[in-house]
mmCIF file of C-alpha atoms in Angstrom:
data_model
loop_
_atom_site.group_PDB
_atom_site.id
_atom_site.type_symbol
_atom_site.label_atom_id
_atom_site.label_comp_id
_atom_site.label_asym_id
_atom_site.label_seq_id
_atom_site.Cartn_x
_atom_site.Cartn_y
_atom_site.Cartn_z
ATOM 1 C CA VAL A 19 0.000 0.000 0.000
ATOM 2 C CA GLN A 20 1.173 3.547 -0.723
ATOM 3 C CA LEU A 21 0.384 6.414 1.642
ATOM 4 C CA GLN A 22 0.119 10.118 0.841
ATOM 5 C CA ALA A 23 -0.099 12.538 3.768
ATOM 6 C CA SER A 24 -1.339 16.116 3.573
ATOM 7 C CA GLY A 25 -2.838 18.884 5.669
ATOM 8 C CA GLY A 26 0.171 20.258 7.488
ATOM 9 C CA GLY A 27 0.759 23.953 7.895
ATOM 10 C CA LEU A 28 1.386 26.851 10.256
ATOM 11 C CA VAL A 29 -1.036 27.364 13.130
ATOM 12 C CA GLN A 30 -1.028 29.407 16.310
ATOM 13 C CA ALA A 31 -0.922 27.758 19.715
ATOM 14 C CA GLY A 32 -4.406 26.758 20.767
ATOM 15 C CA GLY A 33 -5.504 26.260 17.193
ATOM 16 C CA SER A 34 -6.594 23.155 15.322
ATOM 17 C CA LEU A 35 -5.456 21.259 12.262
ATOM 18 C CA THR A 36 -6.546 18.054 10.552
ATOM 19 C CA LEU A 37 -4.081 15.822 8.755
ATOM 20 C CA SER A 38 -5.168 13.373 6.077
ATOM 21 C CA CYS A 39 -3.471 10.334 4.608
ATOM 22 C CA VAL A 40 -4.815 8.599 1.519
ATOM 23 C CA ALA A 41 -3.937 4.964 0.941
ATOM 24 C CA SER A 42 -3.746 3.261 -2.396
ATOM 25 C CA GLY A 43 -4.405 -0.408 -2.878
ATOM 26 C CA HIS A 44 -7.044 -2.649 -1.499
ATOM 27 C CA ALA A 45 -8.228 -4.062 1.803
ATOM 28 C CA PHE A 46 -7.419 -0.918 3.753
ATOM 29 C CA ARG A 47 -9.909 -2.057 6.352
ATOM 30 C CA SER A 48 -7.534 -4.854 7.342
ATOM 31 C CA TYR A 49 -4.738 -2.416 8.186
ATOM 32 C CA THR A 50 -3.882 -0.978 11.548
ATOM 33 C CA VAL A 51 -2.945 2.666 11.029
ATOM 34 C CA ALA A 52 -0.932 5.165 13.001
ATOM 35 C CA TRP A 53 0.568 8.643 13.075
ATOM 36 C CA PHE A 54 4.102 9.431 14.145
ATOM 37 C CA ARG A 55 5.966 12.720 14.339
ATOM 38 C CA GLN A 56 9.539 13.913 14.360
ATOM 39 C CA ALA A 57 10.477 17.213 15.936
ATOM 40 C CA PRO A 58 13.647 19.028 14.812
ATOM 41 C CA GLY A 59 16.691 17.334 16.302
ATOM 42 C CA LYS A 60 14.662 14.549 17.879
ATOM 43 C CA GLU A 61 13.816 10.968 17.055
ATOM 44 C CA ARG A 62 10.522 10.019 15.493
ATOM 45 C CA GLU A 63 7.876 9.258 18.105
ATOM 46 C CA PHE A 64 4.523 7.526 18.220
ATOM 47 C CA VAL A 65 1.454 9.776 18.299
ATOM 48 C CA ALA A 66 -1.675 7.664 17.787
ATOM 49 C CA ALA A 67 -2.888 4.363 16.361
ATOM 50 C CA LYS A 68 -6.196 2.819 15.388
ATOM 51 C CA GLY A 69 -6.660 -0.909 15.088
ATOM 52 C CA THR A 70 -8.959 -2.817 12.780
ATOM 53 C CA SER A 71 -11.431 -3.311 15.613
ATOM 54 C CA GLY A 72 -11.666 0.432 16.116
ATOM 55 C CA VAL A 73 -9.655 0.508 19.321
ATOM 56 C CA THR A 74 -7.353 3.518 19.593
ATOM 57 C CA ASP A 75 -4.117 4.277 21.397
ATOM 58 C CA TYR A 76 -2.574 7.690 22.058
ATOM 59 C CA ALA A 77 0.693 8.981 23.365
ATOM 60 C CA ASP A 78 0.266 10.646 26.747
ATOM 61 C CA SER A 79 1.362 13.981 25.300
ATOM 62 C CA VAL A 80 -1.614 14.135 22.891
ATOM 63 C CA GLU A 81 -4.293 12.222 24.820
ATOM 64 C CA GLY A 82 -7.476 14.285 24.941
ATOM 65 C CA ARG A 83 -6.320 16.719 22.246
ATOM 66 C CA PHE A 84 -5.793 14.514 19.170
ATOM 67 C CA THR A 85 -8.207 12.082 17.525
ATOM 68 C CA ILE A 86 -7.251 9.431 14.999
ATOM 69 C CA SER A 87 -9.884 8.153 12.602
ATOM 70 C CA LYS A 88 -10.106 5.989 9.510
ATOM 71 C CA ASP A 89 -12.547 5.869 6.618
ATOM 72 C CA ASN A 90 -12.333 2.444 4.995
ATOM 73 C CA VAL A 91 -14.566 3.511 2.105
ATOM 74 C CA LYS A 92 -12.388 6.484 1.182
ATOM 75 C CA ASN A 93 -9.170 4.620 2.084
ATOM 76 C CA THR A 94 -8.206 7.622 4.174
ATOM 77 C CA MET A 95 -6.992 8.113 7.715
ATOM 78 C CA TYR A 96 -7.102 11.356 9.652
ATOM 79 C CA LEU A 97 -5.544 13.024 12.645
ATOM 80 C CA GLN A 98 -7.650 15.777 14.159
ATOM 81 C CA MET A 99 -5.415 17.957 16.320
ATOM 82 C CA ASN A 100 -6.937 20.436 18.764
ATOM 83 C CA ASN A 101 -5.433 22.824 21.302
ATOM 84 C CA LEU A 102 -2.096 22.626 19.538
ATOM 85 C CA LYS A 103 1.067 23.512 21.437
ATOM 86 C CA PRO A 104 4.484 24.650 20.168
ATOM 87 C CA GLU A 105 5.887 21.283 21.256
ATOM 88 C CA ASP A 106 3.575 19.615 18.712
ATOM 89 C CA THR A 107 5.731 21.085 15.946
ATOM 90 C CA GLY A 108 7.291 18.497 13.665
ATOM 91 C CA VAL A 109 6.951 16.401 10.559
ATOM 92 C CA TYR A 110 3.974 14.088 10.869
ATOM 93 C CA TYR A 111 4.038 10.695 9.191
ATOM 94 C CA CYS A 112 1.188 8.299 8.564
ATOM 95 C CA ALA A 113 1.865 4.582 8.743
ATOM 96 C CA ALA A 114 0.004 1.355 8.146
ATOM 97 C CA GLN A 115 0.476 -2.342 8.682
ATOM 98 C CA SER A 116 -1.611 -5.305 7.624
ATOM 99 C CA SER A 117 -2.318 -6.469 11.137
ATOM 100 C CA ALA A 118 -5.178 -6.628 13.584
ATOM 101 C CA ALA A 119 -2.888 -5.765 16.459
ATOM 102 C CA LEU A 120 -2.763 -2.265 17.902
ATOM 103 C CA MET A 121 0.885 -1.315 17.706
ATOM 104 C CA ARG A 122 3.266 1.518 18.530
ATOM 105 C CA SER A 123 5.987 0.201 16.230
ATOM 106 C CA HIS A 124 6.727 -2.253 13.408
ATOM 107 C CA TYR A 125 4.794 -0.463 10.702
ATOM 108 C CA GLY A 126 5.839 -1.466 7.198
ATOM 109 C CA TYR A 127 4.191 1.263 5.124
ATOM 110 C CA TRP A 128 4.898 4.969 5.542
ATOM 111 C CA GLY A 129 3.747 8.222 4.020
ATOM 112 C CA GLN A 130 6.155 10.965 3.043
ATOM 113 C CA GLY A 131 5.403 13.281 5.962
ATOM 114 C CA THR A 132 3.718 16.635 6.310
ATOM 115 C CA LEU A 133 5.101 19.551 8.328
ATOM 116 C CA VAL A 134 3.137 21.022 11.219
ATOM 117 C CA THR A 135 4.424 24.235 12.780
ATOM 118 C CA VAL A 136 2.780 25.636 15.899
ATOM 119 C CA SER A 137 3.730 29.188 16.779
ATOM 120 C CA SER A 138 3.558 30.526 20.326
#
């Protein structure tokens, strides 16, 4: 499967932004999906995941502010980000894996990344 992320941009602290990631190929409903991010000078980190059963998992730093969703008809996953903080700045990557397990790593398919900048 190929992933194409979009929706990044510049937003003020406290604002909102929604990222999208379109997947090519078939059987997207059988994929667990996730978002990761990489801040300047830091390693890539897990943000959120959604399993095939609909169960979700969030990093503590975004719990209650971010929402991951998936539309199996449109083959698209989303990350709704509210109450953004400067520390949310980074390149956001979508990822997918043909697995029913809810995971924070071991994703085999990655999008190209989209930059989110939160100004204070």
